Amino acid sequence: MSFSPVLYTKRILASVQEYSLLSARAFRSLATPPIYWGDIFTQMDSIGFGSLPIVILTGFFTGCVLALQSASALQQFGAVSKTASLVSLSMVKELGPVLTGLMVSGRNASGIASELGSMKVTEQIDAMRALGTDPVRKLVAPRIFATVFMLEFLSILSAFMGIIGGWIVSVGLLGLKSSFYFHETYFSLYFADVWQGLTKPVFFGYIIASVGCYFGITTSGGTQGVGKSTTRAVVMSSVMIIIVDFLLTKLLIGIFGR
Amino acid sequence: MIIEEKNAADSQHFEGPAIVFDDVCIGFEGNQVLDHVSFKVEQGETRILLGPAGGGKSVLLKLCDGLLRPDSGKIFVLGKEITAMRERDLFALRHRIGMVFQESALFDSMSVEDNVAYLLHEERVPEEEVRKRVEEALAFVELSAAIDKFPSELSGGMRRRVSIARAIITQPDLILYDSPTGGLDPITSTTIIELVIRQRDEIGTTSVMITHRLQDAFMLATHCYNSASKKVENISGGGVDKTTKFLVLNEGKVVFDGTTQELTHSDDPWIKDYLA
Ligand SMILES: Nc1ncnc2c1ncn2[C@@H]1O[C@H](COP(=O)(O)OP(=O)(O)OP(=O)(O)O)[C@@H](O)[C@H]1O
Ligand SMILES: [Mg+2]
């Protein structure tokens, strides 16, 4: 098969269009009845509570590592006391949301894509349509809502665990005082930083669920196709999270001035 | 019994045939699957769809339910032009159409009970009534014992019957059966064909059935349900059921459209060969 750039571009544009249409339909489904609350809660449970261990562990150890690394860098300027503010700012603004997004993407974008993909290739999605249910309303919308909602809390938890990790390292290994660490953390975080940390997960959650659903329901080619969709969903959502993180950071710094 | 208490609100009356295909074409990636197909299915008719594998039968059935859209031509189902309807509006119409998929397509995350009750749950029918109607529908397909099982624990024939129960539970105006006996042993096939005959003769639902097995097709044409003895029997005097008609597809074209007699007496060499 010869590679045709025109055809390739056309195919990409067609996918982008299809993806946008799917998103639009999902939003409309969330704004109009009937809303499948049962499915939303099931998804919240599997996405949110299922991701707790990995989010707690990554958040905690990232905080530990951050404290160690920043302390050794800050030492050169005699500013080891600034460790707390470095840890908290990085965790809240950047690493909490992004790491959680990436971990949840690995776990759930793949899970969503493979579940919907198997339903697609075994005609269960057609069966749902044949029974008069809109699969976007029943399958896509609940996953998007649940992922956005749960990722918000998971990101907060991750940032919190990071700060705790940093505290343990600071007190245990760097010899800082606890009260000093928390005082420093508290006063280095501004409203704008917290806002940034809270805005990002909304976008990341949306990316994870919508990309997972898109690759899931466009699956073709049997079991092999399901495998391909799963891989693509993880790669695509992870890359999109990193790119969107850059754009969002630029935008939010523009708005808040820090 | 559920099959007697047909929900009057659901079945809106309409004039004319139940299904009309008007010069329908559809293809996938340059491969023409249906080529200028036209036919009608009258209300109350049972249409048997025959033809070699890959001839476009399943595609035709999905077109009837609006699951696929034709490249050209018009399709009318239950008096509505579905080719001119948006997907959103089709969902309501599909509540009046039951579909049995070739591979059953049961929801594997749900139990048999929830699969069969799916439409009732969607319509927010009270829970006690749901249970009662599910039990009745499963009794109709003789699978009462499987109510708490999951699709992965069932055999192919049982799955097919659950899928029939799921399609008939609301007594739709039109039932589409895609190869309900495909890949099954003769005894199970006969059981399934008897269910189709019962549905036809007790309720008189319009239906389209795809089959690969000619003996199933002819059993449908030559048997009827005797409501007195509650058995499926041969039609007396070697007669055939008048509401049962045939449509034969080959390579995307309609090669036969008519009654049982016309089919068995056809002079077309291809049909003779196919029936032989
Ligand atoms: N979604 C699809 N995408 C691409 N090609 C398709 C699709 N659905 C069907 N086809 C093609 O359409 C043709 C007819 O398929 P169809 O499933 O209707 O055959 P069939 O008559 O039901 O065969 P069988 O008796 O084996 O079930 C096949 O060549 C198939 O490859
Ligand atoms: Mg088929």
Coordinates of C-alpha atoms and ligand atoms in Angstrom, one line a residue:
Chain A
M1 CA 0.0 0.0 0.0
S2 CA 1.4 3.4 -0.9
F3 CA 1.2 6.2 1.5
S4 CA -0.9 9.2 0.4
P5 CA -0.6 12.3 2.5
V6 CA -3.8 13.8 1.1
L7 CA -5.8 10.7 2.0
Y8 CA -4.1 10.5 5.4
T9 CA -5.0 14.2 6.2
K10 CA -8.5 13.6 5.1
R11 CA -8.9 10.6 7.4
I12 CA -7.5 12.6 10.3
L13 CA -9.9 15.5 9.6
A14 CA -12.8 13.0 9.4
S15 CA -11.9 11.5 12.8
V16 CA -11.6 15.0 14.4
Q17 CA -15.0 15.8 13.0
E18 CA -16.5 12.6 14.3
Y19 CA -14.9 13.1 17.7
S20 CA -16.4 16.6 17.9
L21 CA -19.8 15.4 16.9
L22 CA -19.6 12.7 19.6
S23 CA -18.7 15.3 22.2
A24 CA -21.5 17.6 21.2
R25 CA -24.0 14.7 21.4
A26 CA -22.6 13.7 24.8
F27 CA -23.1 17.3 26.2
R28 CA -26.6 17.4 24.8
S29 CA -27.3 14.1 26.5
L30 CA -26.1 15.5 29.9
A31 CA -28.2 18.6 29.5
T32 CA -31.5 16.9 28.6
P33 CA -33.5 14.0 30.2
P34 CA -33.4 11.1 30.6
I35 CA -30.1 11.0 32.5
Y36 CA -28.8 7.5 33.5
W37 CA -27.9 8.2 37.1
G38 CA -27.4 4.5 37.8
D39 CA -24.8 4.3 35.2
I40 CA -23.1 7.5 36.4
F41 CA -22.8 6.1 39.9
T42 CA -21.5 2.8 38.7
Q43 CA -18.8 4.6 36.6
M44 CA -17.9 6.9 39.5
D45 CA -17.3 3.9 41.6
S46 CA -15.2 2.0 39.1
I47 CA -13.2 5.1 37.9
G48 CA -13.0 6.9 41.3
F49 CA -12.6 4.3 44.0
G50 CA -10.8 1.9 41.7
S51 CA -8.1 4.5 41.0
L52 CA -7.6 5.5 44.7
P53 CA -4.5 3.3 45.4
I54 CA -2.5 4.3 42.3
V55 CA -3.3 8.0 42.9
I56 CA -2.4 7.9 46.6
L57 CA 0.9 6.1 45.9
T58 CA 2.0 8.2 42.9
G59 CA 1.1 11.4 44.7
F60 CA 2.9 10.5 47.9
F61 CA 6.1 9.3 46.3
T62 CA 6.2 12.2 43.9
G63 CA 6.0 14.5 46.9
C64 CA 8.9 12.7 48.6
V65 CA 11.1 12.8 45.5
L66 CA 10.3 16.5 44.9
A67 CA 11.4 17.3 48.4
L68 CA 14.6 15.4 48.0
Q69 CA 15.5 16.9 44.6
S70 CA 14.5 20.5 45.4
A71 CA 16.4 20.4 48.7
S72 CA 19.6 19.3 47.0
A73 CA 19.2 22.1 44.4
L74 CA 18.2 24.7 46.9
Q75 CA 21.1 23.9 49.2
Q76 CA 23.4 25.7 46.7
F77 CA 21.7 28.9 47.5
G78 CA 21.3 28.2 51.2
A79 CA 17.5 28.1 50.7
V80 CA 16.6 24.6 51.9
S81 CA 13.8 26.3 53.9
K82 CA 12.0 26.9 50.6
T83 CA 11.5 23.2 50.0
A84 CA 7.9 23.3 51.3
S85 CA 6.8 26.0 48.9
L86 CA 8.4 24.3 46.0
V87 CA 6.7 21.0 46.8
S88 CA 3.3 22.5 47.4
L89 CA 3.4 24.8 44.3
S90 CA 4.5 22.0 42.0
M91 CA 2.0 19.5 43.4
V92 CA -1.0 21.8 43.4
K93 CA -0.5 23.5 40.1
E94 CA 1.1 20.9 38.0
L95 CA 2.0 17.4 39.2
G96 CA -1.2 16.6 41.1
P97 CA -3.5 17.1 38.1
V98 CA -1.1 15.9 35.4
L99 CA 0.2 12.8 37.1
T100 CA -3.3 11.8 38.2
G101 CA -4.5 12.5 34.7
L102 CA -1.9 10.3 33.2
M103 CA -2.4 7.5 35.7
V104 CA -6.2 7.5 35.3
S105 CA -5.7 7.7 31.6
G106 CA -3.6 4.5 31.6
R107 CA -6.2 2.8 33.8
N108 CA -9.5 4.1 32.5
A109 CA -9.1 5.4 28.9
S110 CA -8.0 1.8 28.2
G111 CA -10.7 0.3 30.3
I112 CA -13.4 2.4 28.6
A113 CA -12.1 1.8 25.1
S114 CA -11.8 -1.9 25.6
E115 CA -15.3 -2.2 27.2
L116 CA -17.1 -0.2 24.5
G117 CA -14.9 -1.7 21.8
S118 CA -16.0 -5.3 22.8
M119 CA -19.6 -4.1 22.9
K120 CA -19.2 -2.7 19.4
V121 CA -17.7 -5.8 17.8
T122 CA -20.3 -8.1 19.5
E123 CA -23.1 -5.8 18.2
Q124 CA -24.2 -4.9 21.7
I125 CA -24.1 -1.3 20.8
D126 CA -26.3 -1.9 17.8
A127 CA -28.6 -4.0 20.0
M128 CA -28.9 -1.0 22.4
R129 CA -29.8 1.2 19.5
A130 CA -32.3 -1.4 18.3
L131 CA -33.9 -1.3 21.8
G132 CA -34.4 2.4 21.4
T133 CA -31.6 3.6 23.6
D134 CA -29.0 6.2 22.5
P135 CA -25.6 4.7 23.3
V136 CA -24.2 8.1 23.6
R137 CA -26.6 8.9 26.4
K138 CA -26.3 5.5 28.1
L139 CA -22.6 4.8 27.7
V140 CA -20.7 7.9 26.7
A141 CA -22.3 10.7 28.8
P142 CA -22.1 8.9 32.1
R143 CA -18.4 8.0 31.6
I144 CA -17.6 11.6 30.8
F145 CA -19.5 13.0 33.7
A146 CA -18.1 10.4 36.2
T147 CA -14.5 10.8 35.0
V148 CA -14.5 14.6 35.2
F149 CA -16.2 14.5 38.6
M150 CA -13.9 11.9 40.1
L151 CA -10.7 13.2 38.6
E152 CA -11.3 16.5 40.4
F153 CA -11.2 14.8 43.7
L154 CA -8.4 12.4 42.8
S155 CA -6.3 15.4 41.8
I156 CA -6.9 17.1 45.1
L157 CA -6.1 13.9 46.9
S158 CA -2.9 13.5 44.9
A159 CA -1.7 17.0 45.6
F160 CA -2.5 16.5 49.3
M161 CA -0.6 13.2 49.4
G162 CA 2.3 14.9 47.7
I163 CA 2.5 17.6 50.3
I164 CA 2.4 14.9 53.0
G165 CA 5.2 13.0 51.3
G166 CA 7.2 16.2 51.1
W167 CA 6.6 16.8 54.8
I168 CA 7.8 13.4 55.8
V169 CA 11.0 13.8 53.8
S170 CA 11.5 17.3 55.0
V171 CA 11.1 16.5 58.6
G172 CA 12.7 13.0 58.6
L173 CA 15.6 13.5 56.2
L174 CA 16.2 17.2 55.8
G175 CA 15.7 18.2 59.5
L176 CA 13.0 20.9 58.9
K177 CA 10.4 21.6 61.6
S178 CA 6.8 20.4 61.0
S179 CA 5.3 23.7 61.9
F180 CA 7.6 25.5 59.6
Y181 CA 6.8 23.2 56.7
F182 CA 3.1 23.7 57.0
H183 CA 3.4 27.4 57.6
E184 CA 5.5 27.8 54.5
T185 CA 3.1 25.6 52.5
Y186 CA 0.1 27.6 53.6
F187 CA 1.6 31.0 52.8
S188 CA 3.1 30.0 49.4
L189 CA -0.2 28.9 47.9
Y190 CA -2.3 31.7 46.5
F191 CA -5.9 31.5 45.3
A192 CA -4.7 31.5 41.7
D193 CA -2.6 28.4 42.2
V194 CA -5.5 26.5 43.7
W195 CA -7.7 27.6 40.9
Q196 CA -5.2 26.4 38.4
G197 CA -5.0 23.0 40.1
L198 CA -8.8 22.7 40.1
T199 CA -9.4 23.8 36.5
K200 CA -7.0 21.3 34.9
P201 CA -8.7 18.0 36.0
V202 CA -11.9 19.1 34.4
F203 CA -10.2 19.2 31.0
F204 CA -8.1 16.1 31.7
G205 CA -11.1 14.0 32.8
Y206 CA -13.0 15.1 29.8
I207 CA -10.1 14.1 27.5
I208 CA -9.7 10.7 29.2
A209 CA -13.4 9.7 28.9
S210 CA -14.2 11.2 25.6
V211 CA -11.1 9.8 23.9
G212 CA -11.7 6.4 25.4
C213 CA -15.3 6.4 24.3
Y214 CA -14.4 7.6 20.8
F215 CA -11.9 4.9 20.2
G216 CA -14.3 2.4 21.8
I217 CA -17.3 3.0 19.7
T218 CA -15.4 3.4 16.5
T219 CA -13.8 0.0 16.9
S220 CA -13.9 -2.3 14.0
G221 CA -12.2 -5.5 13.1
G222 CA -13.0 -8.0 15.9
T223 CA -10.9 -8.7 18.9
Q224 CA -7.8 -7.5 17.3
G225 CA -9.5 -4.2 16.7
V226 CA -10.4 -3.9 20.4
G227 CA -6.7 -4.2 21.2
K228 CA -5.7 -1.5 18.8
S229 CA -8.4 0.9 20.0
T230 CA -7.3 0.3 23.6
T231 CA -3.7 1.2 22.8
R232 CA -4.6 4.2 20.7
A233 CA -6.9 5.5 23.4
V234 CA -4.2 5.5 26.1
V235 CA -1.6 7.0 23.8
M236 CA -3.9 9.7 22.4
S237 CA -5.3 10.7 25.8
S238 CA -1.9 10.9 27.4
V239 CA -0.4 13.0 24.7
M240 CA -3.5 15.2 24.7
I241 CA -3.3 15.7 28.4
I242 CA 0.3 16.9 28.2
I243 CA -0.4 19.3 25.3
V244 CA -3.6 20.7 26.8
D245 CA -1.7 21.1 30.1
F246 CA 0.8 23.4 28.3
L247 CA -2.0 25.4 26.6
L248 CA -4.0 25.7 29.8
T249 CA -1.0 26.7 31.9
K250 CA -0.2 29.5 29.4
L251 CA -3.8 30.6 29.4
L252 CA -4.4 30.4 33.2
I253 CA -1.1 32.2 33.9
G254 CA -2.3 34.9 31.5
I255 CA -5.6 35.2 33.4
F256 CA -4.3 35.1 37.0
G257 CA -0.8 36.5 36.5
R258 CA 1.0 33.7 38.2
Chain B
M1 CA -50.4 -13.6 29.6
I2 CA -48.2 -10.9 28.1
I3 CA -48.8 -12.0 24.6
E4 CA -52.5 -11.2 25.0
E5 CA -52.3 -7.9 26.8
K6 CA -51.0 -6.0 23.9
N7 CA -50.3 -2.4 24.9
A8 CA -52.8 -0.4 22.9
A9 CA -51.0 2.9 23.3
D10 CA -47.8 1.4 21.8
S11 CA -49.2 0.1 18.6
Q12 CA -50.3 3.1 16.6
H13 CA -52.3 2.2 13.5
F14 CA -51.0 3.1 10.1
E15 CA -52.1 2.6 6.6
G16 CA -50.2 0.5 4.0
P17 CA -47.5 -2.0 4.1
A18 CA -45.3 -2.5 7.2
I19 CA -42.1 -2.3 5.3
V20 CA -41.4 -0.7 1.9
F21 CA -37.9 -0.7 0.2
D22 CA -37.8 1.6 -2.7
D23 CA -34.8 1.2 -5.0
V24 CA -32.3 0.9 -2.1
C25 CA -28.6 0.7 -2.6
I26 CA -25.9 0.4 0.0
G27 CA -22.2 -0.4 -0.3
F28 CA -19.1 -0.5 2.0
E29 CA -15.8 0.8 0.7
G30 CA -16.6 0.2 -2.9
N31 CA -18.2 -3.2 -2.4
Q32 CA -21.8 -2.9 -3.5
V33 CA -23.9 -5.0 -1.0
L34 CA -27.5 -4.2 -2.0
D35 CA -28.1 -3.1 -5.5
H36 CA -31.4 -1.4 -6.3
V37 CA -33.5 -3.5 -3.9
S38 CA -37.3 -2.9 -3.9
F39 CA -40.0 -5.0 -2.1
K40 CA -42.9 -4.7 0.3
V41 CA -43.9 -6.5 3.5
E42 CA -47.6 -6.2 4.2
Q43 CA -49.0 -5.9 7.7
G44 CA -49.4 -9.3 9.4
E45 CA -47.1 -10.9 6.9
T46 CA -44.2 -13.2 7.8
R47 CA -41.4 -12.7 5.3
I48 CA -38.7 -15.3 5.0
L49 CA -35.4 -14.0 3.7
L50 CA -33.2 -16.6 2.0
G51 CA -29.9 -16.4 0.1
P52 CA -26.3 -17.4 0.2
A53 CA -23.9 -16.2 2.9
G54 CA -22.6 -12.7 2.3
G55 CA -25.6 -11.9 0.1
G56 CA -26.5 -8.8 2.2
K57 CA -29.3 -10.3 4.3
S58 CA -28.1 -9.0 7.6
V59 CA -27.4 -5.6 6.1
L60 CA -31.0 -5.5 4.7
L61 CA -32.4 -6.3 8.2
K62 CA -30.3 -3.6 9.8
L63 CA -31.6 -1.1 7.2
C64 CA -35.2 -2.0 8.3
D65 CA -34.3 -0.9 11.8
G66 CA -32.4 2.2 10.8
L67 CA -29.2 0.8 12.2
L68 CA -27.6 1.4 8.8
R69 CA -28.5 4.1 6.3
P70 CA -28.8 3.4 2.6
D71 CA -26.6 5.2 0.1
S72 CA -29.7 5.9 -2.1
G73 CA -33.3 4.9 -2.1
K74 CA -36.1 5.2 0.4
I75 CA -37.2 2.9 3.2
F76 CA -40.6 3.1 4.9
V77 CA -41.2 1.2 8.2
L78 CA -44.5 1.1 10.1
G79 CA -45.8 3.9 7.9
K80 CA -42.8 6.2 8.5
E81 CA -40.0 7.1 6.1
I82 CA -37.1 6.1 8.2
T83 CA -34.5 7.3 5.6
A84 CA -35.7 10.9 6.3
M85 CA -35.6 10.6 10.1
R86 CA -32.9 11.7 12.4
E87 CA -31.3 9.1 14.7
R88 CA -32.8 10.9 17.7
D89 CA -36.3 10.4 16.3
L90 CA -35.6 6.8 15.3
F91 CA -35.2 5.7 18.9
A92 CA -38.9 6.1 19.6
L93 CA -39.9 4.1 16.5
R94 CA -37.4 1.3 17.4
H95 CA -39.4 0.8 20.6
R96 CA -42.1 -0.7 18.3
I97 CA -39.6 -3.0 16.5
G98 CA -38.1 -6.1 18.0
M99 CA -34.8 -7.3 16.7
V100 CA -33.0 -10.6 17.2
F101 CA -29.4 -10.4 16.2
Q102 CA -27.4 -13.0 14.3
E103 CA -25.0 -13.4 17.3
S104 CA -27.7 -12.7 19.9
A105 CA -25.9 -9.5 21.0
L106 CA -27.0 -9.9 24.7
F107 CA -25.6 -7.4 27.1
D108 CA -22.9 -9.5 28.8
S109 CA -22.6 -7.2 31.8
M110 CA -26.3 -7.9 32.7
S111 CA -28.1 -11.0 33.9
V112 CA -30.7 -12.7 31.7
E113 CA -33.4 -11.0 33.8
D114 CA -32.0 -7.5 33.2
N115 CA -31.4 -8.3 29.5
V116 CA -35.0 -9.3 29.0
A117 CA -36.3 -6.5 31.1
Y118 CA -34.2 -3.9 29.4
L119 CA -37.0 -2.2 27.5
L120 CA -39.3 -2.3 30.5
H121 CA -36.7 -0.6 32.7
E122 CA -36.3 2.0 30.0
E123 CA -40.0 2.6 30.0
R124 CA -40.0 2.8 33.8
V125 CA -42.5 0.0 34.3
P126 CA -43.0 -0.8 38.1
E127 CA -40.6 -3.4 39.4
E128 CA -43.2 -6.1 40.4
E129 CA -44.8 -5.9 36.9
V130 CA -41.3 -6.2 35.3
R131 CA -40.5 -9.4 37.2
K132 CA -43.9 -10.9 36.2
R133 CA -43.5 -10.0 32.5
V134 CA -39.9 -11.2 32.4
E135 CA -41.0 -14.6 33.9
E136 CA -43.7 -14.8 31.3
A137 CA -41.5 -14.0 28.4
L138 CA -38.9 -16.5 29.6
A139 CA -41.6 -19.1 30.0
F140 CA -42.6 -18.4 26.4
V141 CA -39.1 -19.3 25.2
E142 CA -39.0 -22.2 27.7
L143 CA -36.0 -20.8 29.7
S144 CA -37.5 -20.0 33.1
A145 CA -34.7 -21.7 34.9
A146 CA -32.0 -19.3 33.4
I147 CA -33.5 -16.1 34.8
D148 CA -30.6 -15.4 37.2
K149 CA -27.8 -16.6 34.9
F150 CA -25.4 -14.4 32.9
P151 CA -25.1 -14.6 29.1
S152 CA -21.6 -16.1 29.4
E153 CA -23.1 -19.1 31.2
L154 CA -25.6 -19.9 28.5
S155 CA -25.3 -22.1 25.4
G156 CA -25.7 -20.6 21.9
G157 CA -29.3 -21.8 21.6
M158 CA -30.2 -20.5 25.0
R159 CA -28.7 -17.1 24.1
R160 CA -30.7 -17.0 20.9
R161 CA -33.9 -17.7 22.9
V162 CA -33.1 -15.0 25.5
S163 CA -32.6 -12.6 22.7
I164 CA -36.0 -13.6 21.3
A165 CA -37.6 -13.0 24.7
R166 CA -35.9 -9.6 24.9
A167 CA -37.3 -8.7 21.5
I168 CA -40.9 -9.8 22.1
I169 CA -41.4 -8.7 25.7
T170 CA -43.2 -5.4 24.7
Q171 CA -45.1 -7.1 21.9
P172 CA -43.6 -5.0 19.1
D173 CA -45.5 -4.3 15.9
L174 CA -42.7 -5.7 13.8
I175 CA -40.1 -8.4 14.7
L176 CA -36.8 -8.9 12.7
Y177 CA -35.2 -12.3 13.3
D178 CA -31.6 -12.6 11.9
S179 CA -30.8 -16.3 11.5
P180 CA -32.4 -17.4 14.8
T181 CA -31.5 -21.0 14.1
G182 CA -28.0 -20.4 12.6
G183 CA -25.4 -22.9 13.9
L184 CA -27.9 -24.8 16.1
D185 CA -28.8 -28.5 16.2
P186 CA -32.1 -29.5 14.5
I187 CA -34.0 -30.0 17.8
T188 CA -33.2 -26.6 19.1
S189 CA -33.8 -25.1 15.7
T190 CA -37.3 -26.7 15.6
T191 CA -38.0 -25.2 19.1
I192 CA -37.1 -21.8 17.9
I193 CA -39.1 -22.0 14.7
E194 CA -42.1 -23.2 16.8
L195 CA -41.7 -20.0 18.8
V196 CA -41.8 -17.9 15.6
I197 CA -44.8 -19.8 14.4
R198 CA -46.6 -19.3 17.8
Q199 CA -45.8 -15.6 17.7
R200 CA -47.1 -15.4 14.1
D201 CA -50.3 -17.4 14.7
E202 CA -51.3 -16.2 18.2
I203 CA -50.5 -12.5 17.9
G204 CA -50.2 -12.0 14.1
T205 CA -47.1 -9.9 14.4
T206 CA -45.5 -8.8 11.2
S207 CA -42.1 -10.3 10.9
V208 CA -39.0 -10.8 8.7
M209 CA -36.9 -13.8 9.3
I210 CA -33.5 -14.6 7.8
T211 CA -32.6 -18.3 7.6
H212 CA -30.0 -20.5 6.0
R213 CA -31.9 -23.7 6.6
L214 CA -34.5 -24.4 3.9
Q215 CA -36.2 -26.9 6.2
D216 CA -36.8 -24.1 8.7
A217 CA -38.3 -21.9 6.0
F218 CA -40.6 -24.7 4.8
M219 CA -41.6 -25.6 8.3
L220 CA -42.7 -22.0 8.8
A221 CA -44.7 -22.2 5.6
T222 CA -46.4 -25.5 6.2
H223 CA -47.1 -25.5 10.0
C224 CA -49.4 -23.6 12.2
Y225 CA -50.0 -23.2 15.9
N226 CA -53.1 -24.9 17.2
S227 CA -54.3 -22.9 20.2
A228 CA -56.6 -25.7 21.4
S229 CA -53.9 -28.4 21.7
K230 CA -51.2 -25.8 22.3
K231 CA -49.0 -27.5 19.7
V232 CA -47.5 -26.6 16.4
E233 CA -48.9 -28.9 13.7
N234 CA -48.9 -29.5 10.0
I235 CA -51.5 -27.5 8.2
S236 CA -54.2 -29.9 7.2
G237 CA -54.4 -31.1 3.6
G238 CA -50.8 -30.2 2.8
G239 CA -51.7 -26.5 2.6
V240 CA -49.4 -23.6 3.3
D241 CA -49.7 -20.5 5.5
K242 CA -51.0 -17.6 3.4
T243 CA -49.3 -14.9 5.4
T244 CA -45.8 -16.5 4.9
K245 CA -43.9 -15.2 1.9
F246 CA -40.4 -15.4 0.6
L247 CA -37.7 -13.0 -0.6
V248 CA -34.5 -14.4 -2.0
L249 CA -31.3 -12.3 -2.3
N250 CA -28.3 -13.2 -4.3
E251 CA -25.3 -10.9 -4.7
G252 CA -27.2 -7.9 -3.6
K253 CA -30.2 -8.3 -5.9
V254 CA -33.7 -9.6 -5.3
V255 CA -33.9 -12.8 -7.3
F256 CA -37.3 -13.9 -6.0
D257 CA -40.2 -12.2 -4.2
G258 CA -43.5 -14.2 -3.8
T259 CA -45.5 -16.9 -2.1
T260 CA -44.5 -20.4 -1.2
Q261 CA -46.1 -22.0 -4.2
E262 CA -44.5 -19.5 -6.6
L263 CA -41.1 -20.3 -5.0
T264 CA -41.4 -24.1 -5.3
H265 CA -42.8 -23.8 -8.9
S266 CA -40.2 -21.3 -10.0
D267 CA -38.6 -21.9 -13.4
D268 CA -35.6 -19.8 -12.6
P269 CA -32.5 -22.1 -12.9
W270 CA -30.6 -20.4 -10.1
I271 CA -33.5 -20.7 -7.7
K272 CA -34.1 -24.4 -8.7
D273 CA -30.4 -25.0 -8.0
Y274 CA -30.6 -23.1 -4.7
L275 CA -33.6 -25.1 -3.5
A276 CA -32.2 -28.4 -4.6
Ligands
LIG1 N1 -20.3 -2.8 8.7 C1 -19.8 -3.3 7.6 N2 -18.7 -2.8 7.0 C2 -18.2 -3.3 5.9 N3 -18.7 -4.3 5.2 C3 -19.8 -4.9 5.6 C4 -20.4 -4.4 6.9 N4 -21.6 -5.1 7.1 C5 -21.6 -6.0 6.1 N5 -20.6 -5.9 5.2 C6 -20.4 -6.6 4.0 O1 -21.7 -6.8 3.3 C7 -21.8 -8.1 2.8 C8 -23.1 -8.7 3.2 O2 -23.0 -8.9 4.6 P1 -24.2 -9.6 5.4 O3 -23.8 -9.6 6.8 O4 -25.5 -8.8 5.1 O5 -24.3 -11.0 4.8 P2 -25.4 -12.1 5.1 O6 -26.3 -12.3 3.9 O7 -26.1 -11.7 6.4 O8 -24.5 -13.4 5.3 P3 -24.7 -14.5 6.4 O9 -25.7 -15.4 5.8 O10 -23.4 -15.2 6.4 O11 -25.1 -13.9 7.7 C9 -20.5 -8.8 3.2 O12 -19.7 -8.9 2.0 C10 -19.9 -8.0 4.2 O13 -18.5 -8.0 4.1
MG2 MG -26.1 -12.4 8.3

